[in-house]
Amino acid sequence: MSLSGSFLRNPLIRFALLFMALGALTISVNAQQTRIRSAIDNRQRVILTGHIHPKARPENDQGRVSPSLAVSYVTLALSQTDAQKSDLEQLLADQQTPGSPTYHHWLTPDEYAQRFGVSEADLNTVTTWLQSQGLTVAAVARGRNWIAVNGTAAQVESAFQTEIH
């Protein structure tokens, strides 16, 4: 069936088609891009600095915990791209600016996830990797910006190549 002739002369039909095309474009523009391009490789690690709380001082160290200690709700924060951070800062400013089209237009967690969270594919990749490390996913933020896991101290230490004291 062709979209020509009298069908496209109807202004309501043309408007509806334009609206649907713009809606599809908006969804694809706001959809998060997949950033993890391959399987997570445990041999490629990066040591993060600044992750030790300033009150965790050597003189208070009581040694490593038992490997069998249950460690619950370890939260893995998923970072935004620079573009997402900039977009979020602009949205927050616009939401507080009277006269802005987004003034007091709050986002649902799902809308936040679509614009500012990681892609569903990346979320699935990280979740699968965490589970492959023996950890149990306890919760995933609706905004797709963190994952909480449970496991033993040994599992957490192995997954993140660190020591828990």
mmCIF file of C-alpha atoms in Angstrom:
data_model
loop_
_atom_site.group_PDB
_atom_site.id
_atom_site.type_symbol
_atom_site.label_atom_id
_atom_site.label_comp_id
_atom_site.label_asym_id
_atom_site.label_seq_id
_atom_site.Cartn_x
_atom_site.Cartn_y
_atom_site.Cartn_z
ATOM 1 C CA MET A 1 0.000 0.000 0.000
ATOM 2 C CA SER A 2 1.357 3.381 -1.001
ATOM 3 C CA LEU A 3 1.105 6.490 1.164
ATOM 4 C CA SER A 4 0.173 8.771 -1.700
ATOM 5 C CA GLY A 5 -2.826 10.388 -3.267
ATOM 6 C CA SER A 6 -5.733 11.689 -1.230
ATOM 7 C CA PHE A 7 -4.505 9.853 1.888
ATOM 8 C CA LEU A 8 -1.569 12.236 2.362
ATOM 9 C CA ARG A 9 -3.600 15.303 1.404
ATOM 10 C CA ASN A 10 -5.495 14.999 4.659
ATOM 11 C CA PRO A 11 -3.739 17.432 7.089
ATOM 12 C CA LEU A 12 -4.642 15.300 10.107
ATOM 13 C CA ILE A 13 -2.986 12.238 8.561
ATOM 14 C CA ARG A 14 0.124 14.251 7.657
ATOM 15 C CA PHE A 15 0.286 15.692 11.186
ATOM 16 C CA ALA A 16 -0.136 12.243 12.750
ATOM 17 C CA LEU A 17 2.636 10.795 10.558
ATOM 18 C CA LEU A 18 4.929 13.730 11.389
ATOM 19 C CA PHE A 19 4.155 13.381 15.095
ATOM 20 C CA MET A 20 4.916 9.627 15.015
ATOM 21 C CA ALA A 21 8.172 10.226 13.140
ATOM 22 C CA LEU A 22 9.262 12.906 15.618
ATOM 23 C CA GLY A 23 8.305 10.647 18.524
ATOM 24 C CA ALA A 24 10.423 7.825 17.124
ATOM 25 C CA LEU A 25 13.322 10.234 16.611
ATOM 26 C CA THR A 26 13.032 11.543 20.174
ATOM 27 C CA ILE A 27 13.052 8.014 21.575
ATOM 28 C CA SER A 28 16.140 7.091 19.571
ATOM 29 C CA VAL A 29 17.935 10.336 20.491
ATOM 30 C CA ASN A 30 17.193 9.926 24.213
ATOM 31 C CA ALA A 31 17.859 6.187 24.266
ATOM 32 C CA GLN A 32 21.158 5.438 25.930
ATOM 33 C CA GLN A 33 23.978 4.119 23.820
ATOM 34 C CA THR A 34 25.594 0.853 24.795
ATOM 35 C CA ARG A 35 29.044 1.614 26.215
ATOM 36 C CA ILE A 36 30.188 -1.934 27.022
ATOM 37 C CA ARG A 37 31.198 -3.354 23.661
ATOM 38 C CA SER A 38 32.418 -6.794 24.723
ATOM 39 C CA ALA A 39 32.248 -9.266 27.575
ATOM 40 C CA ILE A 40 33.733 -8.063 30.854
ATOM 41 C CA ASP A 41 37.286 -9.385 31.128
ATOM 42 C CA ASN A 42 38.436 -10.052 34.710
ATOM 43 C CA ARG A 43 42.056 -9.634 33.595
ATOM 44 C CA GLN A 44 41.497 -5.984 32.660
ATOM 45 C CA ARG A 45 41.176 -4.174 35.977
ATOM 46 C CA VAL A 46 41.598 -0.553 36.970
ATOM 47 C CA ILE A 47 42.391 0.384 40.555
ATOM 48 C CA LEU A 48 40.149 3.177 41.759
ATOM 49 C CA THR A 49 41.627 5.760 44.068
ATOM 50 C CA GLY A 50 39.818 7.729 46.725
ATOM 51 C CA HIS A 51 37.467 4.886 47.659
ATOM 52 C CA ILE A 52 38.595 4.505 51.282
ATOM 53 C CA HIS A 53 36.595 6.492 53.803
ATOM 54 C CA PRO A 54 38.777 9.067 55.594
ATOM 55 C CA LYS A 55 37.763 7.652 58.989
ATOM 56 C CA ALA A 56 39.123 4.220 58.020
ATOM 57 C CA ARG A 57 42.508 4.710 59.604
ATOM 58 C CA PRO A 58 45.298 2.105 59.858
ATOM 59 C CA GLU A 59 45.374 2.312 63.661
ATOM 60 C CA ASN A 60 41.734 1.151 63.786
ATOM 61 C CA ASP A 61 42.200 -1.804 61.415
ATOM 62 C CA GLN A 62 41.122 -5.064 63.025
ATOM 63 C CA GLY A 63 42.218 -7.198 60.086
ATOM 64 C CA ARG A 64 40.387 -8.950 57.311
ATOM 65 C CA VAL A 65 36.911 -10.239 57.921
ATOM 66 C CA SER A 66 36.084 -13.927 57.714
ATOM 67 C CA PRO A 67 35.682 -15.071 54.102
ATOM 68 C CA SER A 68 32.285 -16.526 55.012
ATOM 69 C CA LEU A 69 30.938 -13.234 56.404
ATOM 70 C CA ALA A 70 27.673 -12.338 54.683
ATOM 71 C CA VAL A 71 28.020 -8.969 52.988
ATOM 72 C CA SER A 72 24.713 -7.500 51.958
ATOM 73 C CA TYR A 73 23.663 -4.659 49.739
ATOM 74 C CA VAL A 74 27.027 -3.745 48.260
ATOM 75 C CA THR A 75 26.074 -0.948 45.890
ATOM 76 C CA LEU A 76 27.816 -0.560 42.566
ATOM 77 C CA ALA A 77 27.337 2.983 41.214
ATOM 78 C CA LEU A 78 27.081 3.242 37.430
ATOM 79 C CA SER A 79 28.504 6.493 36.115
ATOM 80 C CA GLN A 80 26.981 8.838 33.575
ATOM 81 C CA THR A 81 28.655 10.062 30.434
ATOM 82 C CA ASP A 82 29.830 13.673 30.349
ATOM 83 C CA ALA A 83 26.933 14.446 27.977
ATOM 84 C CA GLN A 84 24.438 12.943 30.449
ATOM 85 C CA LYS A 85 25.913 14.967 33.320
ATOM 86 C CA SER A 86 25.657 18.162 31.290
ATOM 87 C CA ASP A 87 22.109 17.352 30.168
ATOM 88 C CA LEU A 88 21.059 16.626 33.764
ATOM 89 C CA GLU A 89 22.561 19.894 35.044
ATOM 90 C CA GLN A 90 20.682 21.792 32.323
ATOM 91 C CA LEU A 91 17.426 19.977 33.084
ATOM 92 C CA LEU A 92 17.720 20.739 36.795
ATOM 93 C CA ALA A 93 18.331 24.424 36.056
ATOM 94 C CA ASP A 94 15.409 24.541 33.619
ATOM 95 C CA GLN A 95 13.083 22.813 36.095
ATOM 96 C CA GLN A 96 13.759 25.671 38.534
ATOM 97 C CA THR A 97 13.436 28.488 35.994
ATOM 98 C CA PRO A 98 9.940 29.997 35.647
ATOM 99 C CA GLY A 99 9.016 30.292 31.981
ATOM 100 C CA SER A 100 11.131 27.305 30.959
ATOM 101 C CA PRO A 101 9.193 24.611 29.063
ATOM 102 C CA THR A 102 10.352 22.114 31.705
ATOM 103 C CA TYR A 103 9.664 24.344 34.734
ATOM 104 C CA HIS A 104 8.440 22.010 37.503
ATOM 105 C CA HIS A 105 8.167 19.152 34.976
ATOM 106 C CA TRP A 106 9.530 16.305 37.072
ATOM 107 C CA LEU A 107 10.761 13.033 35.625
ATOM 108 C CA THR A 108 9.574 9.594 36.619
ATOM 109 C CA PRO A 109 12.306 7.088 37.493
ATOM 110 C CA ASP A 110 11.769 5.448 34.102
ATOM 111 C CA GLU A 111 12.141 8.775 32.273
ATOM 112 C CA TYR A 112 15.288 9.450 34.297
ATOM 113 C CA ALA A 113 16.654 6.029 33.330
ATOM 114 C CA GLN A 114 15.978 6.648 29.653
ATOM 115 C CA ARG A 115 17.909 9.928 29.677
ATOM 116 C CA PHE A 116 20.484 9.606 32.425
ATOM 117 C CA GLY A 117 20.935 5.924 33.271
ATOM 118 C CA VAL A 118 23.026 3.284 31.558
ATOM 119 C CA SER A 119 21.545 1.401 28.630
ATOM 120 C CA GLU A 120 19.556 -1.727 29.345
ATOM 121 C CA ALA A 121 22.197 -3.702 27.433
ATOM 122 C CA ASP A 122 24.976 -2.352 29.680
ATOM 123 C CA LEU A 123 22.871 -3.019 32.766
ATOM 124 C CA ASN A 124 22.357 -6.618 31.625
ATOM 125 C CA THR A 125 26.083 -7.047 30.908
ATOM 126 C CA VAL A 126 27.090 -5.818 34.359
ATOM 127 C CA THR A 127 24.351 -7.834 36.082
ATOM 128 C CA THR A 128 25.400 -11.002 34.252
ATOM 129 C CA TRP A 129 29.040 -10.412 35.239
ATOM 130 C CA LEU A 130 28.120 -9.836 38.906
ATOM 131 C CA GLN A 131 26.142 -13.085 38.928
ATOM 132 C CA SER A 132 29.050 -14.917 37.269
ATOM 133 C CA GLN A 133 31.164 -13.815 40.262
ATOM 134 C CA GLY A 134 28.769 -15.659 42.581
ATOM 135 C CA LEU A 135 27.007 -12.509 43.750
ATOM 136 C CA THR A 136 23.228 -12.229 43.995
ATOM 137 C CA VAL A 137 21.571 -9.120 42.643
ATOM 138 C CA ALA A 138 19.551 -7.623 45.497
ATOM 139 C CA ALA A 139 18.182 -4.559 43.694
ATOM 140 C CA VAL A 140 18.551 -2.474 40.567
ATOM 141 C CA ALA A 141 17.698 1.223 40.576
ATOM 142 C CA ARG A 142 14.758 2.127 38.375
ATOM 143 C CA GLY A 143 16.928 5.018 37.196
ATOM 144 C CA ARG A 144 19.536 2.464 36.014
ATOM 145 C CA ASN A 145 22.334 4.179 37.927
ATOM 146 C CA TRP A 146 23.198 1.538 40.562
ATOM 147 C CA ILE A 147 23.032 -2.183 41.280
ATOM 148 C CA ALA A 148 23.087 -3.686 44.774
ATOM 149 C CA VAL A 149 24.444 -7.204 45.345
ATOM 150 C CA ASN A 150 24.737 -9.689 48.191
ATOM 151 C CA GLY A 151 27.420 -12.302 48.719
ATOM 152 C CA THR A 152 30.094 -13.497 51.062
ATOM 153 C CA ALA A 153 33.174 -11.439 51.850
ATOM 154 C CA ALA A 154 35.216 -13.886 49.760
ATOM 155 C CA GLN A 155 32.921 -13.391 46.742
ATOM 156 C CA VAL A 156 33.022 -9.603 47.037
ATOM 157 C CA GLU A 157 36.805 -9.600 47.493
ATOM 158 C CA SER A 158 37.255 -11.854 44.482
ATOM 159 C CA ALA A 159 34.861 -9.924 42.240
ATOM 160 C CA PHE A 160 36.360 -6.539 43.033
ATOM 161 C CA GLN A 161 39.921 -7.690 43.766
ATOM 162 C CA THR A 162 40.054 -5.985 47.133
ATOM 163 C CA GLU A 163 40.189 -6.839 50.810
ATOM 164 C CA ILE A 164 37.388 -6.252 53.283
ATOM 165 C CA HIS A 165 38.555 -5.339 56.779
#
